[in-house]
Amino acid sequence: MPHRSVTIPQLHQWKGQGRLITMLTAWDYLLAKLLDRAGIDVILVGDSLGMVALGYDTTLPVTLDQMVHHAQAVRRGVESALLVCDLPFLSYHASPQQALGSAGRLLKEAGVQAVKMEGATPGVLAATELLVQSGIPVLGHVGLTPQMIHSFGSLRQQGKTPETAEKILAGAIALERAGAFGIILEHIPASLAQTISQKLQIPTIGIGAGHDCDGQVLVTADLLGLTTQPPPFAPIYAELGGAIATAVQAYCQDVQQRKFSPLT
Ligand code: KIV
């Protein structure tokens, strides 16, 4: 894989050229290095790490300190991919100034190149404008936004009625106007994702949003078969959970039978 550093202007160029963007999540050094070496375009330190790496039921308990800690580890493993990090729940909702302080920590202390915020409320749009004006690129996220789980009531598909679809489209357009460099479209109908992708100049990156986005993202633990309950839209490319169990059982058996001796 030739060495290259992925930049935000390149993502915009790729949209024009029809070259699709690949994005995956990472939460530690080892995984980040594997993804980067495999040639992924964008690595997201997603707050889904709260569920896949920290064992929480939702993303809500994740703190900014935890995101900084994980992003620092991921940064050490990434050479080429563009590195984006989630702002966790309530680290950007109080005011644009709070968002600036939180995002600033991720850039200064962890070396990420952009941040992601969920939703398109007036508060998030104002925060997006301030961050972008301050030199902090922002990735938007509309559709199913897991930090709103208690308002949605579940992690079900969003945008199924004409009214909710219109609201998601309007949110995506507003985020583009506020200066977002791209937008995640999560768990919305494929036809809505296609409409949004056609209307926006900036790239859309889908997760459970059909094939017509400008790129795709997945939670890497789902892709690798490491999660017990992956979302219905997540394809599984490897069964590493089963492979790890088999390896550990073989090791335990060897130890019990005195077959395992690392020094001989
Ligand atoms: O937290 C996360 O991993 C995400 C992706 C699902 C886009 O936001």
GROMACS .gro file of C-alpha atoms and ligand atoms in nm:
model
  272
    1MET     CA    1   0.000   0.000   0.000
    2PRO     CA    2   0.172   0.331  -0.102
    3HIS     CA    3   0.219   0.584   0.179
    4ARG     CA    4  -0.022   0.875   0.160
    5SER     CA    5  -0.182   1.107   0.408
    6VAL     CA    6  -0.552   1.155   0.358
    7THR     CA    7  -0.672   1.517   0.377
    8ILE     CA    8  -1.012   1.683   0.392
    9PRO     CA    9  -0.970   1.857   0.050
   10GLN     CA   10  -0.897   1.511  -0.091
   11LEU     CA   11  -1.229   1.379   0.045
   12HIS     CA   12  -1.406   1.664  -0.137
   13GLN     CA   13  -1.217   1.586  -0.459
   14TRP     CA   14  -1.307   1.219  -0.427
   15LYS     CA   15  -1.676   1.304  -0.409
   16GLY     CA   16  -1.642   1.488  -0.741
   17GLN     CA   17  -1.459   1.193  -0.893
   18GLY     CA   18  -1.699   0.928  -0.759
   19ARG     CA   19  -1.414   0.765  -0.560
   20LEU     CA   20  -1.587   0.624  -0.249
   21ILE     CA   21  -1.452   0.695   0.101
   22THR     CA   22  -1.371   0.413   0.345
   23MET     CA   23  -1.399   0.477   0.717
   24LEU     CA   24  -1.383   0.253   1.027
   25THR     CA   25  -1.372   0.308   1.401
   26ALA     CA   26  -1.074   0.240   1.628
   27TRP     CA   27  -1.029   0.267   2.004
   28ASP     CA   28  -0.666   0.166   2.066
   29TYR     CA   29  -0.315   0.167   1.918
   30LEU     CA   30  -0.310  -0.192   1.794
   31LEU     CA   31  -0.637  -0.174   1.603
   32ALA     CA   32  -0.558   0.171   1.462
   33LYS     CA   33  -0.224   0.046   1.329
   34LEU     CA   34  -0.388  -0.256   1.163
   35LEU     CA   35  -0.657  -0.042   0.997
   36ASP     CA   36  -0.408   0.224   0.887
   37ARG     CA   37  -0.170  -0.032   0.736
   38ALA     CA   38  -0.462  -0.198   0.556
   39GLY     CA   39  -0.523   0.134   0.377
   40ILE     CA   40  -0.840   0.272   0.535
   41ASP     CA   41  -0.904   0.639   0.438
   42VAL     CA   42  -1.053   0.774   0.762
   43ILE     CA   43  -1.032   0.643   1.119
   44LEU     CA   44  -1.299   0.753   1.365
   45VAL     CA   45  -1.245   0.733   1.739
   46GLY     CA   46  -1.618   0.690   1.785
   47ASP     CA   47  -1.791   0.715   2.119
   48SER     CA   48  -1.922   0.366   2.035
   49LEU     CA   49  -1.599   0.272   2.216
   50GLY     CA   50  -1.807   0.317   2.531
   51MET     CA   51  -2.001   0.006   2.431
   52VAL     CA   52  -1.740  -0.200   2.244
   53ALA     CA   53  -1.432  -0.125   2.455
   54LEU     CA   54  -1.565  -0.007   2.792
   55GLY     CA   55  -1.874  -0.226   2.832
   56TYR     CA   56  -2.138   0.046   2.880
   57ASP     CA   57  -2.496  -0.012   2.758
   58THR     CA   58  -2.506   0.320   2.568
   59THR     CA   59  -2.259   0.588   2.457
   60LEU     CA   60  -2.389   0.834   2.718
   61PRO     CA   61  -2.146   0.763   3.004
   62VAL     CA   62  -1.836   0.826   2.788
   63THR     CA   63  -1.637   1.126   2.912
   64LEU     CA   64  -1.415   1.371   2.729
   65ASP     CA   65  -1.118   1.246   2.932
   66GLN     CA   66  -1.186   0.891   2.809
   67MET     CA   67  -1.208   1.012   2.448
   68VAL     CA   68  -0.877   1.200   2.485
   69HIS     CA   69  -0.713   0.889   2.634
   70HIS     CA   70  -0.834   0.657   2.354
   71ALA     CA   71  -0.765   0.912   2.079
   72GLN     CA   72  -0.404   0.948   2.203
   73ALA     CA   73  -0.356   0.571   2.173
   74VAL     CA   74  -0.516   0.563   1.826
   75ARG     CA   75  -0.302   0.860   1.712
   76ARG     CA   76   0.014   0.660   1.792
   77GLY     CA   77  -0.102   0.389   1.551
   78VAL     CA   78  -0.206   0.609   1.257
   79GLU     CA   79   0.031   0.731   0.987
   80SER     CA   80  -0.182   0.783   0.679
   81ALA     CA   81  -0.554   0.789   0.755
   82LEU     CA   82  -0.739   1.109   0.842
   83LEU     CA   83  -0.811   1.093   1.217
   84VAL     CA   84  -1.153   1.211   1.338
   85CYS     CA   85  -1.281   1.190   1.696
   86ASP     CA   86  -1.633   1.204   1.843
   87LEU     CA   87  -1.721   1.471   2.094
   88PRO     CA   88  -1.901   1.270   2.365
   89PHE     CA   89  -2.246   1.334   2.511
   90LEU     CA   90  -2.278   1.673   2.687
   91SER     CA   91  -1.926   1.786   2.595
   92TYR     CA   92  -2.065   2.029   2.330
   93HIS     CA   93  -2.431   2.094   2.408
   94ALA     CA   94  -2.402   2.372   2.669
   95SER     CA   95  -2.259   2.636   2.432
   96PRO     CA   96  -2.038   2.681   2.124
   97GLN     CA   97  -1.761   2.783   2.368
   98GLN     CA   98  -1.793   2.451   2.550
   99ALA     CA   99  -1.769   2.271   2.214
  100LEU     CA  100  -1.458   2.474   2.125
  101GLY     CA  101  -1.291   2.385   2.455
  102SER     CA  102  -1.374   2.014   2.418
  103ALA     CA  103  -1.270   1.993   2.052
  104GLY     CA  104  -0.956   2.194   2.129
  105ARG     CA  105  -0.849   1.932   2.384
  106LEU     CA  106  -0.885   1.655   2.125
  107LEU     CA  107  -0.672   1.844   1.870
  108LYS     CA  108  -0.410   1.970   2.117
  109GLU     CA  109  -0.378   1.668   2.348
  110ALA     CA  110  -0.451   1.381   2.108
  111GLY     CA  111  -0.357   1.520   1.766
  112VAL     CA  112  -0.686   1.437   1.596
  113GLN     CA  113  -0.754   1.631   1.275
  114ALA     CA  114  -1.130   1.680   1.302
  115VAL     CA  115  -1.421   1.621   1.540
  116LYS     CA  116  -1.771   1.482   1.498
  117MET     CA  117  -2.087   1.607   1.667
  118GLU     CA  118  -2.430   1.445   1.651
  119GLY     CA  119  -2.748   1.620   1.536
  120ALA     CA  120  -2.833   1.947   1.365
  121THR     CA  121  -2.998   2.145   1.644
  122PRO     CA  122  -2.944   2.524   1.652
  123GLY     CA  123  -2.684   2.463   1.926
  124VAL     CA  124  -2.489   2.209   1.719
  125LEU     CA  125  -2.505   2.436   1.412
  126ALA     CA  126  -2.371   2.731   1.612
  127ALA     CA  127  -2.095   2.512   1.757
  128THR     CA  128  -2.009   2.385   1.407
  129GLU     CA  129  -1.972   2.743   1.281
  130LEU     CA  130  -1.745   2.845   1.570
  131LEU     CA  131  -1.523   2.537   1.543
  132VAL     CA  132  -1.487   2.570   1.166
  133GLN     CA  133  -1.405   2.943   1.199
  134SER     CA  134  -1.146   2.846   1.461
  135GLY     CA  135  -0.974   2.596   1.231
  136ILE     CA  136  -1.131   2.278   1.366
  137PRO     CA  137  -1.294   2.073   1.088
  138VAL     CA  138  -1.632   1.925   1.180
  139LEU     CA  139  -1.797   1.605   1.059
  140GLY     CA  140  -2.176   1.613   1.102
  141HIS     CA  141  -2.395   1.314   1.195
  142VAL     CA  142  -2.770   1.291   1.127
  143GLY     CA  143  -3.038   1.021   1.116
  144LEU     CA  144  -2.998   0.777   1.405
  145THR     CA  145  -2.782   0.971   1.651
  146PRO     CA  146  -2.713   0.729   1.940
  147GLN     CA  147  -2.654   1.008   2.195
  148MET     CA  148  -3.031   1.079   2.159
  149ILE     CA  149  -3.130   0.720   2.245
  150HIS     CA  150  -3.362   0.824   2.528
  151SER     CA  151  -3.549   1.070   2.304
  152PHE     CA  152  -3.578   0.813   2.022
  153GLY     CA  153  -3.671   0.534   2.266
  154SER     CA  154  -3.454   0.279   2.079
  155LEU     CA  155  -3.187   0.255   1.809
  156ARG     CA  156  -3.447   0.209   1.533
  157GLN     CA  157  -3.429   0.348   1.179
  158GLN     CA  158  -3.500   0.721   1.145
  159GLY     CA  159  -3.654   0.922   0.859
  160LYS     CA  160  -3.925   0.676   0.760
  161THR     CA  161  -4.209   0.931   0.740
  162PRO     CA  162  -4.209   1.226   0.495
  163GLU     CA  163  -4.192   1.470   0.792
  164THR     CA  164  -3.893   1.307   0.962
  165ALA     CA  165  -3.718   1.255   0.628
  166GLU     CA  166  -3.763   1.626   0.550
  167LYS     CA  167  -3.620   1.718   0.891
  168ILE     CA  168  -3.310   1.501   0.839
  169LEU     CA  169  -3.255   1.648   0.491
  170ALA     CA  170  -3.293   2.004   0.628
  171GLY     CA  171  -3.047   1.922   0.907
  172ALA     CA  172  -2.789   1.792   0.659
  173ILE     CA  173  -2.824   2.105   0.443
  174ALA     CA  174  -2.790   2.328   0.750
  175LEU     CA  175  -2.475   2.144   0.861
  176GLU     CA  176  -2.322   2.194   0.515
  177ARG     CA  177  -2.406   2.567   0.536
  178ALA     CA  178  -2.251   2.583   0.885
  179GLY     CA  179  -1.925   2.454   0.737
  180ALA     CA  180  -1.919   2.079   0.810
  181PHE     CA  181  -1.673   1.902   0.577
  182GLY     CA  182  -1.884   1.586   0.557
  183ILE     CA  183  -2.183   1.414   0.715
  184ILE     CA  184  -2.246   1.070   0.860
  185LEU     CA  185  -2.590   0.936   0.762
  186GLU     CA  186  -2.685   0.665   1.012
  187HIS     CA  187  -2.969   0.411   0.977
  188ILE     CA  188  -3.200   0.600   0.740
  189PRO     CA  189  -3.377   0.473   0.427
  190ALA     CA  190  -3.146   0.431   0.126
  191SER     CA  191  -3.365   0.660  -0.087
  192LEU     CA  192  -3.330   0.944   0.167
  193ALA     CA  193  -2.952   0.893   0.187
  194GLN     CA  194  -2.936   0.906  -0.194
  195THR     CA  195  -3.133   1.233  -0.203
  196ILE     CA  196  -2.910   1.392   0.065
  197SER     CA  197  -2.592   1.272  -0.111
  198GLN     CA  198  -2.711   1.422  -0.441
  199LYS     CA  199  -2.814   1.756  -0.285
  200LEU     CA  200  -2.495   1.816  -0.084
  201GLN     CA  201  -2.157   1.929  -0.218
  202ILE     CA  202  -1.981   1.772   0.081
  203PRO     CA  203  -1.938   1.394   0.108
  204THR     CA  204  -2.189   1.176   0.292
  205ILE     CA  205  -2.067   0.867   0.472
  206GLY     CA  206  -2.333   0.606   0.536
  207ILE     CA  207  -2.387   0.344   0.804
  208GLY     CA  208  -2.705   0.148   0.746
  209ALA     CA  209  -2.802   0.403   0.480
  210GLY     CA  210  -2.773   0.208   0.154
  211HIS     CA  211  -2.517   0.208  -0.127
  212ASP     CA  212  -2.560   0.558  -0.266
  213CYS     CA  213  -2.360   0.755  -0.007
  214ASP     CA  214  -2.015   0.895  -0.093
  215GLY     CA  215  -1.852   0.652   0.150
  216GLN     CA  216  -1.927   0.395   0.417
  217VAL     CA  217  -1.839   0.359   0.786
  218LEU     CA  218  -1.879   0.069   1.030
  219VAL     CA  219  -1.797   0.003   1.391
  220THR     CA  220  -1.491  -0.220   1.348
  221ALA     CA  221  -1.593  -0.460   1.626
  222ASP     CA  222  -1.910  -0.537   1.426
  223LEU     CA  223  -1.720  -0.587   1.099
  224LEU     CA  224  -1.477  -0.828   1.269
  225GLY     CA  225  -1.746  -1.036   1.440
  226LEU     CA  226  -1.639  -0.929   1.789
  227THR     CA  227  -1.973  -0.795   1.912
  228THR     CA  228  -2.249  -1.023   2.037
  229GLN     CA  229  -2.536  -0.803   1.913
  230PRO     CA  230  -2.431  -0.616   1.597
  231PRO     CA  231  -2.693  -0.380   1.449
  232PRO     CA  232  -2.908  -0.541   1.175
  233PHE     CA  233  -2.743  -0.331   0.902
  234ALA     CA  234  -2.381  -0.421   0.988
  235PRO     CA  235  -2.217  -0.675   0.755
  236ILE     CA  236  -1.972  -0.916   0.924
  237TYR     CA  237  -1.647  -0.968   0.730
  238ALA     CA  238  -1.466  -1.197   0.976
  239GLU     CA  239  -1.560  -1.415   1.274
  240LEU     CA  240  -1.278  -1.312   1.504
  241GLY     CA  241  -1.488  -1.368   1.818
  242GLY     CA  242  -1.508  -1.740   1.735
  243ALA     CA  243  -1.142  -1.754   1.626
  244ILE     CA  244  -1.029  -1.599   1.957
  245ALA     CA  245  -1.240  -1.845   2.161
  246THR     CA  246  -1.092  -2.140   1.966
  247ALA     CA  247  -0.735  -2.014   2.017
  248VAL     CA  248  -0.787  -1.952   2.390
  249GLN     CA  249  -0.944  -2.298   2.438
  250ALA     CA  250  -0.651  -2.463   2.253
  251TYR     CA  251  -0.406  -2.271   2.472
  252CYS     CA  252  -0.589  -2.375   2.792
  253GLN     CA  253  -0.586  -2.737   2.681
  254ASP     CA  254  -0.213  -2.726   2.604
  255VAL     CA  255  -0.139  -2.573   2.944
  256GLN     CA  256  -0.347  -2.841   3.121
  257GLN     CA  257  -0.168  -3.117   2.925
  258ARG     CA  258   0.178  -2.966   2.992
  259LYS     CA  259   0.224  -2.923   2.613
  260PHE     CA  260   0.277  -2.548   2.632
  261SER     CA  261   0.634  -2.445   2.702
  262PRO     CA  262   0.743  -2.112   2.549
  263LEU     CA  263   1.116  -2.168   2.628
  264THR     CA  264   1.165  -2.510   2.466
  265KIV     O1  265  -1.946   0.622   1.758
  265KIV     C1  266  -1.938   0.571   1.645
  265KIV     O2  267  -1.872   0.467   1.625
  265KIV     C2  268  -2.007   0.637   1.534
  265KIV     C3  269  -2.018   0.562   1.406
  265KIV     C4  270  -2.124   0.459   1.418
  265KIV     C5  271  -2.042   0.651   1.291
  265KIV     O3  272  -2.056   0.744   1.549
   0.00000   0.00000   0.00000
